[in-house]
Amino acid sequence: MIYMLFFISTTLFLFSLMQFRVERNDKINRRIAMITETRQVKEKDQEAGETFIKRIVVPILNEMKKNYKRKMPGEKQDVLEKKLLQAGSPFNMTPVDFRLFQIALFLLLPVVFGYYGYLLQGNTSSIFVFGFIGTIVSLLFPNQYLKGKMKKRFALALKELPDILDLLTVSLEAGLGFDSALGKLVSKKEGVLSTEFQRCLEEMRLGKTRREALSGVKDRLEIEEIQRLISAILQAEKLGIGLTKVLKVQSEEIREQRKQRAEEKAMKVPVKMMIPLVLFIFPSLFIVLLGPVAIQFMISFTK
């Protein structure tokens, strides 16, 4: 009897354990199926969205670019392309892309600002005022953005210049040619000047002369120090002067000019500090010093 009960209990335990494992496997399979179906649905939706963009949106944009490029004068394209290169080609925009971006802003921002004015006040005057502000912003923002990028990029290039010259000088003193020294510089350094010299090397590989490629760098970085440096390099190449001496002299001059600019900025600081002193600190100081006296005068006169 005891053996029979033990056998039955063992059988029931094993059966329940097997049943539990079967149910667990079923739950896992159902969850995997649900996740797979959800993923397939998402992939289908994503493919549908990508298909819509590829089939409809992209061809429309490409056609607009082609039409606008045909109508846009070549001189304006060249001027705008130069500005974009000086700004570092933000978002890899071409001149046509930038013009279309300006047009889109001009059409959308007044509507957005006008709607915002309607939400705030709900009258015609606020819609007109905010729409006018949106128009002004749409006209000024793209060019100001480019100018800001150019200014920031030029400042970074000027900051990198002394170290770049030192590395070029060391490479030339080690026996490398100028092109090899530029290649070493591009592989070791990152930044604005490294990017420009890499573009210079690529242009030389495509068939441009060294003078033409360096002149392109000179056009893209309209900084006095860099233009003077490239002019000195081109002049030394033309006259057969050693580039090492030229680079050393240029490096010393650039460091001296950097020191002078720092001293000039330091001398301008006291003058700039006068504005917050006069507007914020002096009035508070006068209130603290003369306030009690004025209160005493008012009390004495009221008596």
mmCIF file of C-alpha atoms in Angstrom:
data_model
loop_
_atom_site.group_PDB
_atom_site.id
_atom_site.type_symbol
_atom_site.label_atom_id
_atom_site.label_comp_id
_atom_site.label_asym_id
_atom_site.label_seq_id
_atom_site.Cartn_x
_atom_site.Cartn_y
_atom_site.Cartn_z
ATOM 1 C CA MET A 1 0.000 0.000 0.000
ATOM 2 C CA ILE A 2 2.791 2.373 0.913
ATOM 3 C CA TYR A 3 4.686 1.536 -2.267
ATOM 4 C CA MET A 4 1.552 2.156 -4.329
ATOM 5 C CA LEU A 5 1.002 5.571 -2.707
ATOM 6 C CA PHE A 6 4.647 6.468 -3.272
ATOM 7 C CA PHE A 7 4.395 5.415 -6.918
ATOM 8 C CA ILE A 8 1.169 7.393 -7.455
ATOM 9 C CA SER A 9 2.541 10.529 -5.753
ATOM 10 C CA THR A 10 5.776 10.329 -7.740
ATOM 11 C CA THR A 11 3.834 9.875 -10.963
ATOM 12 C CA LEU A 12 1.582 12.854 -10.177
ATOM 13 C CA PHE A 13 4.599 15.015 -9.286
ATOM 14 C CA LEU A 14 6.389 14.160 -12.517
ATOM 15 C CA PHE A 15 3.208 14.721 -14.511
ATOM 16 C CA SER A 16 2.629 18.151 -12.911
ATOM 17 C CA LEU A 17 6.274 19.069 -13.513
ATOM 18 C CA MET A 18 6.010 18.099 -17.172
ATOM 19 C CA GLN A 19 2.715 19.975 -17.465
ATOM 20 C CA PHE A 20 4.310 23.075 -15.941
ATOM 21 C CA ARG A 21 7.199 22.937 -18.410
ATOM 22 C CA VAL A 22 4.804 22.470 -21.340
ATOM 23 C CA GLU A 23 2.723 25.485 -20.239
ATOM 24 C CA ARG A 24 5.868 27.533 -19.714
ATOM 25 C CA ASN A 25 7.132 26.672 -23.207
ATOM 26 C CA ASP A 26 3.720 27.572 -24.649
ATOM 27 C CA LYS A 27 3.822 30.978 -22.917
ATOM 28 C CA ILE A 28 7.340 31.618 -24.190
ATOM 29 C CA ASN A 29 6.347 30.643 -27.733
ATOM 30 C CA ARG A 30 3.262 32.889 -27.587
ATOM 31 C CA ARG A 31 5.362 35.820 -26.379
ATOM 32 C CA ILE A 32 7.946 35.232 -29.104
ATOM 33 C CA ALA A 33 5.161 35.097 -31.686
ATOM 34 C CA MET A 34 3.656 38.355 -30.361
ATOM 35 C CA ILE A 35 7.048 40.109 -30.425
ATOM 36 C CA THR A 36 7.749 38.811 -33.924
ATOM 37 C CA GLU A 37 4.349 39.948 -35.197
ATOM 38 C CA THR A 38 4.792 43.387 -33.597
ATOM 39 C CA ARG A 39 8.228 43.719 -35.132
ATOM 40 C CA GLN A 40 6.932 42.667 -38.537
ATOM 41 C CA VAL A 41 4.109 45.213 -38.300
ATOM 42 C CA LYS A 42 6.589 47.956 -37.351
ATOM 43 C CA GLU A 43 8.902 46.965 -40.191
ATOM 44 C CA LYS A 44 5.989 47.026 -42.626
ATOM 45 C CA ASP A 45 4.915 50.475 -41.380
ATOM 46 C CA GLN A 46 8.488 51.715 -41.614
ATOM 47 C CA GLU A 47 8.876 50.296 -45.107
ATOM 48 C CA ALA A 48 5.594 51.916 -46.101
ATOM 49 C CA GLY A 49 6.806 55.269 -44.727
ATOM 50 C CA GLU A 50 10.172 54.921 -46.453
ATOM 51 C CA THR A 51 8.443 53.869 -49.650
ATOM 52 C CA PHE A 52 6.209 56.949 -49.483
ATOM 53 C CA ILE A 53 9.227 59.207 -48.947
ATOM 54 C CA LYS A 54 11.233 57.536 -51.723
ATOM 55 C CA ARG A 55 8.354 57.361 -54.200
ATOM 56 C CA ILE A 56 6.752 60.769 -53.658
ATOM 57 C CA VAL A 57 8.702 63.203 -51.475
ATOM 58 C CA VAL A 58 12.244 62.649 -52.797
ATOM 59 C CA PRO A 59 11.317 62.910 -56.524
ATOM 60 C CA ILE A 60 9.366 66.125 -55.856
ATOM 61 C CA LEU A 61 12.322 67.662 -54.006
ATOM 62 C CA ASN A 62 14.766 66.592 -56.723
ATOM 63 C CA GLU A 63 12.550 68.100 -59.415
ATOM 64 C CA MET A 64 12.285 71.355 -57.450
ATOM 65 C CA LYS A 65 16.078 71.454 -57.097
ATOM 66 C CA LYS A 66 16.579 70.913 -60.832
ATOM 67 C CA ASN A 67 14.092 73.625 -61.786
ATOM 68 C CA TYR A 68 15.490 76.130 -59.301
ATOM 69 C CA LYS A 69 19.084 75.351 -60.303
ATOM 70 C CA ARG A 70 18.263 76.141 -63.936
ATOM 71 C CA LYS A 71 16.728 79.485 -62.930
ATOM 72 C CA MET A 72 19.402 80.476 -60.390
ATOM 73 C CA PRO A 73 22.178 82.606 -61.943
ATOM 74 C CA GLY A 74 25.629 81.054 -61.994
ATOM 75 C CA GLU A 75 27.288 84.038 -60.279
ATOM 76 C CA LYS A 76 24.924 83.827 -57.317
ATOM 77 C CA GLN A 77 25.550 80.093 -57.081
ATOM 78 C CA ASP A 78 29.311 80.692 -56.959
ATOM 79 C CA VAL A 79 29.024 83.394 -54.281
ATOM 80 C CA LEU A 80 26.689 81.293 -52.145
ATOM 81 C CA GLU A 81 28.828 78.177 -52.604
ATOM 82 C CA LYS A 82 31.855 80.125 -51.374
ATOM 83 C CA LYS A 83 29.943 81.251 -48.269
ATOM 84 C CA LEU A 84 28.811 77.693 -47.568
ATOM 85 C CA LEU A 85 32.371 76.390 -47.908
ATOM 86 C CA GLN A 86 33.621 79.121 -45.590
ATOM 87 C CA ALA A 87 30.952 78.078 -43.078
ATOM 88 C CA GLY A 88 32.057 74.442 -43.302
ATOM 89 C CA SER A 89 29.222 73.199 -45.563
ATOM 90 C CA PRO A 90 26.569 72.927 -42.808
ATOM 91 C CA PHE A 91 24.350 69.853 -43.311
ATOM 92 C CA ASN A 92 26.177 69.314 -46.661
ATOM 93 C CA MET A 93 23.883 71.881 -48.254
ATOM 94 C CA THR A 94 24.390 73.000 -51.825
ATOM 95 C CA PRO A 95 23.543 76.580 -52.901
ATOM 96 C CA VAL A 96 20.205 75.351 -54.270
ATOM 97 C CA ASP A 97 19.420 73.545 -50.999
ATOM 98 C CA PHE A 98 20.166 76.706 -49.038
ATOM 99 C CA ARG A 99 17.945 78.849 -51.274
ATOM 100 C CA LEU A 100 15.086 76.361 -51.005
ATOM 101 C CA PHE A 101 15.570 76.356 -47.230
ATOM 102 C CA GLN A 102 15.289 80.158 -47.241
ATOM 103 C CA ILE A 103 12.099 79.999 -49.314
ATOM 104 C CA ALA A 104 10.593 77.358 -47.012
ATOM 105 C CA LEU A 105 11.351 79.509 -43.966
ATOM 106 C CA PHE A 106 9.874 82.565 -45.675
ATOM 107 C CA LEU A 107 6.642 80.674 -46.342
ATOM 108 C CA LEU A 108 6.328 78.786 -43.045
ATOM 109 C CA LEU A 109 7.609 81.093 -40.291
ATOM 110 C CA PRO A 110 5.069 83.923 -40.819
ATOM 111 C CA VAL A 111 2.256 81.351 -40.657
ATOM 112 C CA VAL A 112 3.677 79.747 -37.493
ATOM 113 C CA PHE A 113 4.272 83.089 -35.788
ATOM 114 C CA GLY A 114 0.853 84.377 -36.866
ATOM 115 C CA TYR A 115 -0.837 81.289 -35.452
ATOM 116 C CA TYR A 116 1.084 81.777 -32.211
ATOM 117 C CA GLY A 117 -0.164 85.377 -32.064
ATOM 118 C CA TYR A 118 -3.699 84.136 -32.648
ATOM 119 C CA LEU A 119 -3.349 81.700 -29.729
ATOM 120 C CA LEU A 120 -2.048 84.473 -27.463
ATOM 121 C CA GLN A 121 -4.466 87.292 -28.265
ATOM 122 C CA GLY A 122 -6.910 86.073 -30.870
ATOM 123 C CA ASN A 123 -7.209 89.399 -32.706
ATOM 124 C CA THR A 124 -6.108 90.553 -36.145
ATOM 125 C CA SER A 125 -3.473 93.016 -34.943
ATOM 126 C CA SER A 126 -1.541 90.380 -32.959
ATOM 127 C CA ILE A 127 -1.664 87.976 -35.917
ATOM 128 C CA PHE A 128 -0.292 90.712 -38.190
ATOM 129 C CA VAL A 129 2.454 91.730 -35.732
ATOM 130 C CA PHE A 130 3.619 88.176 -35.064
ATOM 131 C CA GLY A 131 3.428 87.316 -38.769
ATOM 132 C CA PHE A 132 5.587 90.364 -39.539
ATOM 133 C CA ILE A 133 8.096 89.249 -36.892
ATOM 134 C CA GLY A 134 8.144 85.778 -38.467
ATOM 135 C CA THR A 135 8.838 87.331 -41.873
ATOM 136 C CA ILE A 136 11.770 89.346 -40.502
ATOM 137 C CA VAL A 137 13.177 86.265 -38.750
ATOM 138 C CA SER A 138 12.849 84.161 -41.915
ATOM 139 C CA LEU A 139 14.778 86.788 -43.892
ATOM 140 C CA LEU A 140 17.552 87.340 -41.345
ATOM 141 C CA PHE A 141 18.075 83.928 -39.750
ATOM 142 C CA PRO A 142 19.711 81.957 -42.641
ATOM 143 C CA ASN A 143 22.335 84.612 -43.425
ATOM 144 C CA GLN A 144 23.043 85.291 -39.751
ATOM 145 C CA TYR A 145 23.416 81.551 -39.195
ATOM 146 C CA LEU A 146 25.974 81.358 -42.005
ATOM 147 C CA LYS A 147 27.871 84.374 -40.658
ATOM 148 C CA GLY A 148 27.949 82.843 -37.178
ATOM 149 C CA LYS A 149 29.281 79.532 -38.519
ATOM 150 C CA MET A 150 31.919 81.359 -40.569
ATOM 151 C CA LYS A 151 33.035 83.454 -37.600
ATOM 152 C CA LYS A 152 33.265 80.421 -35.320
ATOM 153 C CA ARG A 153 35.150 78.415 -37.943
ATOM 154 C CA PHE A 154 37.624 81.218 -38.621
ATOM 155 C CA ALA A 155 38.283 81.599 -34.880
ATOM 156 C CA LEU A 156 38.969 77.856 -34.555
ATOM 157 C CA ALA A 157 41.307 77.927 -37.560
ATOM 158 C CA LEU A 158 43.233 80.864 -36.097
ATOM 159 C CA LYS A 159 43.531 79.055 -32.766
ATOM 160 C CA GLU A 160 44.873 75.890 -34.450
ATOM 161 C CA LEU A 161 47.342 77.686 -36.722
ATOM 162 C CA PRO A 162 50.504 77.841 -34.501
ATOM 163 C CA ASP A 163 50.382 74.124 -33.635
ATOM 164 C CA ILE A 164 49.772 73.261 -37.289
ATOM 165 C CA LEU A 165 52.820 75.296 -38.304
ATOM 166 C CA ASP A 166 54.979 73.591 -35.678
ATOM 167 C CA LEU A 167 53.961 70.143 -36.920
ATOM 168 C CA LEU A 168 54.601 71.136 -40.541
ATOM 169 C CA THR A 169 58.014 72.542 -39.601
ATOM 170 C CA VAL A 170 59.018 69.384 -37.711
ATOM 171 C CA SER A 171 57.876 67.188 -40.619
ATOM 172 C CA LEU A 172 59.871 69.243 -43.130
ATOM 173 C CA GLU A 173 62.956 69.202 -40.904
ATOM 174 C CA ALA A 174 62.627 65.407 -40.703
ATOM 175 C CA GLY A 175 63.106 65.239 -44.468
ATOM 176 C CA LEU A 176 59.526 64.955 -45.717
ATOM 177 C CA GLY A 177 58.322 66.852 -48.757
ATOM 178 C CA PHE A 178 55.613 69.469 -48.421
ATOM 179 C CA ASP A 179 52.852 67.187 -49.707
ATOM 180 C CA SER A 180 53.982 64.351 -47.414
ATOM 181 C CA ALA A 181 54.119 66.790 -44.499
ATOM 182 C CA LEU A 182 50.541 67.834 -45.236
ATOM 183 C CA GLY A 183 49.524 64.172 -45.337
ATOM 184 C CA LYS A 184 51.193 63.576 -41.963
ATOM 185 C CA LEU A 185 49.421 66.648 -40.592
ATOM 186 C CA VAL A 186 46.030 65.451 -41.811
ATOM 187 C CA SER A 187 46.548 62.013 -40.258
ATOM 188 C CA LYS A 188 47.686 63.383 -36.879
ATOM 189 C CA LYS A 189 45.462 66.421 -36.376
ATOM 190 C CA GLU A 190 41.747 67.131 -36.447
ATOM 191 C CA GLY A 191 40.036 70.461 -36.896
ATOM 192 C CA VAL A 192 39.288 73.163 -39.421
ATOM 193 C CA LEU A 193 42.788 73.507 -40.873
ATOM 194 C CA SER A 194 43.256 69.744 -41.057
ATOM 195 C CA THR A 195 39.990 69.453 -43.000
ATOM 196 C CA GLU A 196 41.039 72.225 -45.379
ATOM 197 C CA PHE A 197 44.467 70.714 -46.024
ATOM 198 C CA GLN A 198 42.863 67.317 -46.600
ATOM 199 C CA ARG A 199 40.649 68.927 -49.236
ATOM 200 C CA CYS A 200 43.774 70.557 -50.666
ATOM 201 C CA LEU A 201 45.516 67.165 -50.989
ATOM 202 C CA GLU A 202 42.438 65.608 -52.602
ATOM 203 C CA GLU A 203 42.309 68.427 -55.159
ATOM 204 C CA MET A 204 45.992 67.888 -55.981
ATOM 205 C CA ARG A 205 45.337 64.155 -56.480
ATOM 206 C CA LEU A 206 42.533 65.061 -58.887
ATOM 207 C CA GLY A 207 44.895 67.104 -61.054
ATOM 208 C CA LYS A 208 45.105 70.599 -59.589
ATOM 209 C CA THR A 209 48.491 72.180 -59.086
ATOM 210 C CA ARG A 210 49.738 72.912 -55.586
ATOM 211 C CA ARG A 211 49.334 76.652 -56.201
ATOM 212 C CA GLU A 212 45.687 76.227 -57.238
ATOM 213 C CA ALA A 213 44.877 73.942 -54.299
ATOM 214 C CA LEU A 214 46.506 76.266 -51.744
ATOM 215 C CA SER A 215 44.774 79.252 -53.335
ATOM 216 C CA GLY A 216 41.489 77.417 -52.741
ATOM 217 C CA VAL A 217 42.343 77.158 -49.028
ATOM 218 C CA LYS A 218 43.146 80.865 -49.092
ATOM 219 C CA ASP A 219 39.725 81.629 -50.588
ATOM 220 C CA ARG A 220 37.823 79.443 -48.126
ATOM 221 C CA LEU A 221 39.576 80.836 -45.041
ATOM 222 C CA GLU A 222 39.556 84.613 -45.332
ATOM 223 C CA ILE A 223 41.797 85.206 -42.323
ATOM 224 C CA GLU A 224 44.691 87.620 -42.590
ATOM 225 C CA GLU A 225 47.223 85.309 -40.923
ATOM 226 C CA ILE A 226 46.315 82.275 -43.031
ATOM 227 C CA GLN A 227 46.258 84.263 -46.259
ATOM 228 C CA ARG A 228 49.670 85.729 -45.425
ATOM 229 C CA LEU A 229 50.988 82.236 -44.621
ATOM 230 C CA ILE A 230 49.785 80.722 -47.893
ATOM 231 C CA SER A 231 51.096 83.699 -49.864
ATOM 232 C CA ALA A 232 54.506 83.215 -48.200
ATOM 233 C CA ILE A 233 54.475 79.471 -49.019
ATOM 234 C CA LEU A 234 53.587 80.130 -52.656
ATOM 235 C CA GLN A 235 56.227 82.868 -52.910
ATOM 236 C CA ALA A 236 58.875 80.611 -51.349
ATOM 237 C CA GLU A 237 57.980 77.820 -53.769
ATOM 238 C CA LYS A 238 58.243 80.228 -56.684
ATOM 239 C CA LEU A 239 61.621 81.650 -55.600
ATOM 240 C CA GLY A 240 63.060 78.349 -54.381
ATOM 241 C CA ILE A 241 63.393 79.409 -50.727
ATOM 242 C CA GLY A 242 63.388 76.735 -48.026
ATOM 243 C CA LEU A 243 59.916 76.292 -46.557
ATOM 244 C CA THR A 244 61.260 75.464 -43.093
ATOM 245 C CA LYS A 245 62.583 78.989 -42.524
ATOM 246 C CA VAL A 246 59.402 80.520 -43.893
ATOM 247 C CA LEU A 247 57.206 78.450 -41.575
ATOM 248 C CA LYS A 248 59.366 79.279 -38.540
ATOM 249 C CA VAL A 249 59.137 82.999 -39.243
ATOM 250 C CA GLN A 250 55.373 82.770 -39.803
ATOM 251 C CA SER A 251 54.922 80.784 -36.586
ATOM 252 C CA GLU A 252 56.797 83.393 -34.544
ATOM 253 C CA GLU A 253 54.814 86.237 -36.114
ATOM 254 C CA ILE A 254 51.473 84.501 -35.515
ATOM 255 C CA ARG A 255 52.318 83.801 -31.870
ATOM 256 C CA GLU A 256 53.350 87.431 -31.386
ATOM 257 C CA GLN A 257 50.094 88.610 -32.959
ATOM 258 C CA ARG A 258 48.122 86.236 -30.723
ATOM 259 C CA LYS A 259 49.891 87.729 -27.689
ATOM 260 C CA GLN A 260 49.072 91.246 -28.879
ATOM 261 C CA ARG A 261 45.407 90.331 -29.417
ATOM 262 C CA ALA A 262 45.210 88.869 -25.908
ATOM 263 C CA GLU A 263 46.734 92.052 -24.439
ATOM 264 C CA GLU A 264 44.314 94.163 -26.474
ATOM 265 C CA LYS A 265 41.335 92.178 -25.196
ATOM 266 C CA ALA A 266 42.610 92.470 -21.624
ATOM 267 C CA MET A 267 42.869 96.254 -22.002
ATOM 268 C CA LYS A 268 39.280 96.427 -23.294
ATOM 269 C CA VAL A 269 37.852 94.557 -20.297
ATOM 270 C CA PRO A 270 37.766 97.562 -17.884
ATOM 271 C CA VAL A 271 35.936 99.639 -20.483
ATOM 272 C CA LYS A 272 33.364 96.883 -21.030
ATOM 273 C CA MET A 273 32.908 96.480 -17.266
ATOM 274 C CA MET A 274 31.810 100.115 -16.992
ATOM 275 C CA ILE A 275 28.421 99.339 -18.558
ATOM 276 C CA PRO A 276 27.235 96.807 -15.928
ATOM 277 C CA LEU A 277 28.814 98.959 -13.202
ATOM 278 C CA VAL A 278 26.891 102.055 -14.246
ATOM 279 C CA LEU A 279 23.624 100.262 -14.986
ATOM 280 C CA PHE A 280 23.413 97.756 -12.118
ATOM 281 C CA ILE A 281 25.985 98.222 -9.356
ATOM 282 C CA PHE A 282 26.102 102.020 -8.923
ATOM 283 C CA PRO A 283 22.295 102.439 -8.625
ATOM 284 C CA SER A 284 22.162 99.721 -5.960
ATOM 285 C CA LEU A 285 25.084 101.337 -4.129
ATOM 286 C CA PHE A 286 23.399 104.756 -4.207
ATOM 287 C CA ILE A 287 20.177 103.253 -2.865
ATOM 288 C CA VAL A 288 22.034 101.576 0.015
ATOM 289 C CA LEU A 289 24.030 104.699 0.898
ATOM 290 C CA LEU A 290 21.485 107.450 0.289
ATOM 291 C CA GLY A 291 18.288 105.528 1.076
ATOM 292 C CA PRO A 292 18.455 105.932 4.881
ATOM 293 C CA VAL A 293 19.366 109.622 4.523
ATOM 294 C CA ALA A 294 16.406 110.204 2.210
ATOM 295 C CA ILE A 295 14.090 108.426 4.656
ATOM 296 C CA GLN A 296 15.355 110.600 7.531
ATOM 297 C CA PHE A 297 14.780 113.752 5.473
ATOM 298 C CA MET A 298 11.237 112.631 4.640
ATOM 299 C CA ILE A 299 10.496 111.909 8.318
ATOM 300 C CA SER A 300 11.907 115.259 9.442
ATOM 301 C CA PHE A 301 9.948 117.199 6.809
ATOM 302 C CA THR A 302 6.692 115.429 7.675
ATOM 303 C CA LYS A 303 7.131 116.468 11.317
#
